[in-house]
Amino acid sequence: MSTELVNSASIISFPKSCGICESKENVQMFAGLLLCSHCQENIRITNPGLFAANKIIEPKAQD
């Protein structure tokens, strides 16, 4: 077992918090950011065409 001391600057807390609202529930990568499910849904609602290209590209990639 390591006897090295860890300073507080190198400690990463898990789970990571949402990049917008600081919630720690259901946080995952979305559009390059760590976001909770609530903020992800808000982005999808306010920007409905933002991920439209993904819906077109994904079926073509499966062919």
Coordinates of N, CA and C in Angstrom, one line a residue:
M1 N 0.8 -1.2 0.0 CA 0.0 0.0 0.0 C 0.9 1.2 0.0
S2 N 0.5 2.2 -0.8 CA 1.3 3.5 -0.9 C 1.2 4.3 0.4
T3 N 2.4 4.9 0.7 CA 2.4 5.8 1.9 C 2.5 7.2 1.5
E4 N 2.3 7.5 0.2 CA 2.4 8.9 -0.2 C 1.2 9.7 0.2
L5 N 1.4 10.9 0.6 CA 0.3 11.8 0.9 C -0.3 12.4 -0.3
V6 N -1.6 12.6 -0.3 CA -2.3 13.2 -1.4 C -2.8 14.6 -1.0
N7 N -2.4 15.6 -1.7 CA -2.9 17.0 -1.3 C -4.3 17.2 -1.9
S8 N -5.0 18.1 -1.4 CA -6.4 18.3 -1.8 C -6.5 18.8 -3.3
A9 N -5.4 19.4 -3.8 CA -5.5 19.9 -5.2 C -5.5 18.7 -6.2
S10 N -5.1 17.5 -5.9 CA -5.1 16.4 -6.8 C -6.2 15.4 -6.6
I11 N -7.1 15.7 -5.7 CA -8.3 14.8 -5.5 C -9.4 15.2 -6.4
I12 N -9.9 14.2 -7.1 CA -11.1 14.4 -8.0 C -12.3 13.8 -7.3
S13 N -13.3 14.7 -7.1 CA -14.5 14.1 -6.4 C -15.4 13.5 -7.5
F14 N -16.0 12.3 -7.1 CA -16.9 11.6 -7.9 C -18.2 11.5 -7.1
P15 N -19.3 11.6 -7.7 CA -19.5 11.8 -9.1 C -19.3 13.3 -9.4
K16 N -18.8 13.6 -10.6 CA -18.6 14.9 -11.0 C -20.0 15.7 -11.1
S17 N -19.9 17.0 -11.0 CA -21.2 17.7 -11.0 C -21.5 18.3 -12.4
C18 N -22.7 18.6 -12.6 CA -23.2 19.1 -13.9 C -22.4 20.5 -14.2
G19 N -22.0 20.7 -15.4 CA -21.3 21.9 -15.7 C -22.2 23.1 -15.7
I20 N -23.5 23.0 -15.7 CA -24.4 24.1 -15.7 C -25.1 24.4 -14.3
C21 N -25.7 23.3 -13.7 CA -26.4 23.5 -12.5 C -25.8 22.9 -11.3
E22 N -24.6 22.3 -11.4 CA -23.9 21.7 -10.3 C -24.6 20.5 -9.6
S23 N -25.6 19.9 -10.3 CA -26.3 18.7 -9.7 C -25.3 17.6 -9.9
K24 N -25.4 16.6 -9.1 CA -24.5 15.4 -9.2 C -25.3 14.1 -9.5
E25 N -26.6 14.3 -9.9 CA -27.4 13.2 -10.3 C -27.5 13.0 -11.8
N26 N -27.2 11.7 -12.3 CA -27.3 11.4 -13.7 C -26.4 12.2 -14.6
V27 N -25.2 12.5 -14.2 CA -24.3 13.3 -14.9 C -23.5 12.4 -16.0
Q28 N -23.5 12.9 -17.2 CA -22.8 12.2 -18.3 C -22.4 13.2 -19.3
M29 N -21.5 12.7 -20.2 CA -21.0 13.6 -21.3 C -22.1 13.8 -22.3
F30 N -22.3 15.1 -22.6 CA -23.3 15.4 -23.6 C -22.8 16.7 -24.3
A31 N -22.6 16.6 -25.6 CA -22.1 17.7 -26.5 C -20.8 18.2 -25.9
G32 N -20.0 17.3 -25.4 CA -18.6 17.7 -24.9 C -18.6 18.3 -23.5
L33 N -19.7 18.3 -22.8 CA -19.8 18.8 -21.5 C -20.4 17.7 -20.5
L34 N -20.0 17.8 -19.3 CA -20.6 17.0 -18.3 C -21.9 17.6 -17.8
L35 N -23.1 17.0 -18.2 CA -24.4 17.6 -17.9 C -25.3 16.6 -17.2
C36 N -26.2 17.1 -16.4 CA -27.2 16.2 -15.8 C -28.3 16.0 -16.8
S37 N -29.1 15.0 -16.5 CA -30.2 14.7 -17.5 C -31.2 15.9 -17.6
H38 N -31.4 16.6 -16.6 CA -32.3 17.8 -16.7 C -31.8 18.8 -17.6
C39 N -30.5 19.2 -17.5 CA -29.9 20.2 -18.4 C -29.8 19.7 -19.8
Q40 N -29.6 18.4 -20.0 CA -29.5 17.8 -21.3 C -30.9 17.9 -22.0
E41 N -32.0 17.6 -21.3 CA -33.3 17.8 -21.8 C -33.6 19.2 -22.1
N42 N -33.2 20.1 -21.3 CA -33.5 21.6 -21.6 C -32.8 22.0 -22.9
I43 N -31.5 21.5 -23.1 CA -30.8 21.8 -24.3 C -31.6 21.2 -25.5
R44 N -32.0 20.0 -25.4 CA -32.8 19.4 -26.5 C -34.1 20.1 -26.8
I45 N -34.7 20.6 -25.8 CA -36.0 21.3 -26.0 C -35.8 22.7 -26.6
T46 N -34.8 23.4 -26.1 CA -34.5 24.8 -26.6 C -33.8 24.8 -27.9
N47 N -33.1 23.7 -28.3 CA -32.4 23.7 -29.6 C -32.7 22.4 -30.3
P48 N -34.0 22.3 -30.8 CA -34.4 21.0 -31.4 C -33.7 20.6 -32.6
G49 N -33.1 21.5 -33.4 CA -32.4 21.1 -34.6 C -30.9 20.9 -34.4
L50 N -30.5 21.1 -33.2 CA -29.0 21.0 -32.9 C -28.4 19.7 -33.2
F51 N -29.2 18.6 -32.9 CA -28.7 17.3 -33.1 C -29.4 16.5 -34.2
A52 N -30.1 17.3 -35.1 CA -30.8 16.6 -36.2 C -29.9 15.9 -37.2
A53 N -28.7 16.4 -37.4 CA -27.7 15.7 -38.3 C -27.4 14.3 -37.8
N54 N -27.3 14.1 -36.4 CA -27.0 12.8 -35.9 C -28.1 11.8 -36.3
K55 N -29.4 12.2 -36.3 CA -30.4 11.3 -36.7 C -30.3 10.8 -38.2
I56 N -29.8 11.7 -39.0 CA -29.6 11.4 -40.4 C -28.3 10.5 -40.6
I57 N -27.3 10.8 -39.9 CA -26.0 10.1 -40.1 C -26.0 8.7 -39.5
E58 N -26.6 8.5 -38.3 CA -26.6 7.2 -37.6 C -27.2 6.1 -38.5
P59 N -28.4 6.2 -39.1 CA -28.9 5.1 -39.9 C -28.0 4.8 -41.1
K60 N -27.4 5.8 -41.7 CA -26.4 5.5 -42.8 C -25.2 4.8 -42.3
A61 N -24.8 5.1 -41.1 CA -23.6 4.4 -40.6 C -23.9 2.9 -40.3
Q62 N -25.1 2.6 -40.0 CA -25.5 1.2 -39.7 C -25.6 0.4 -41.0
D63 N -25.8 1.0 -42.2 CA -26.0 0.3 -43.4 C -24.8 -0.4 -43.9

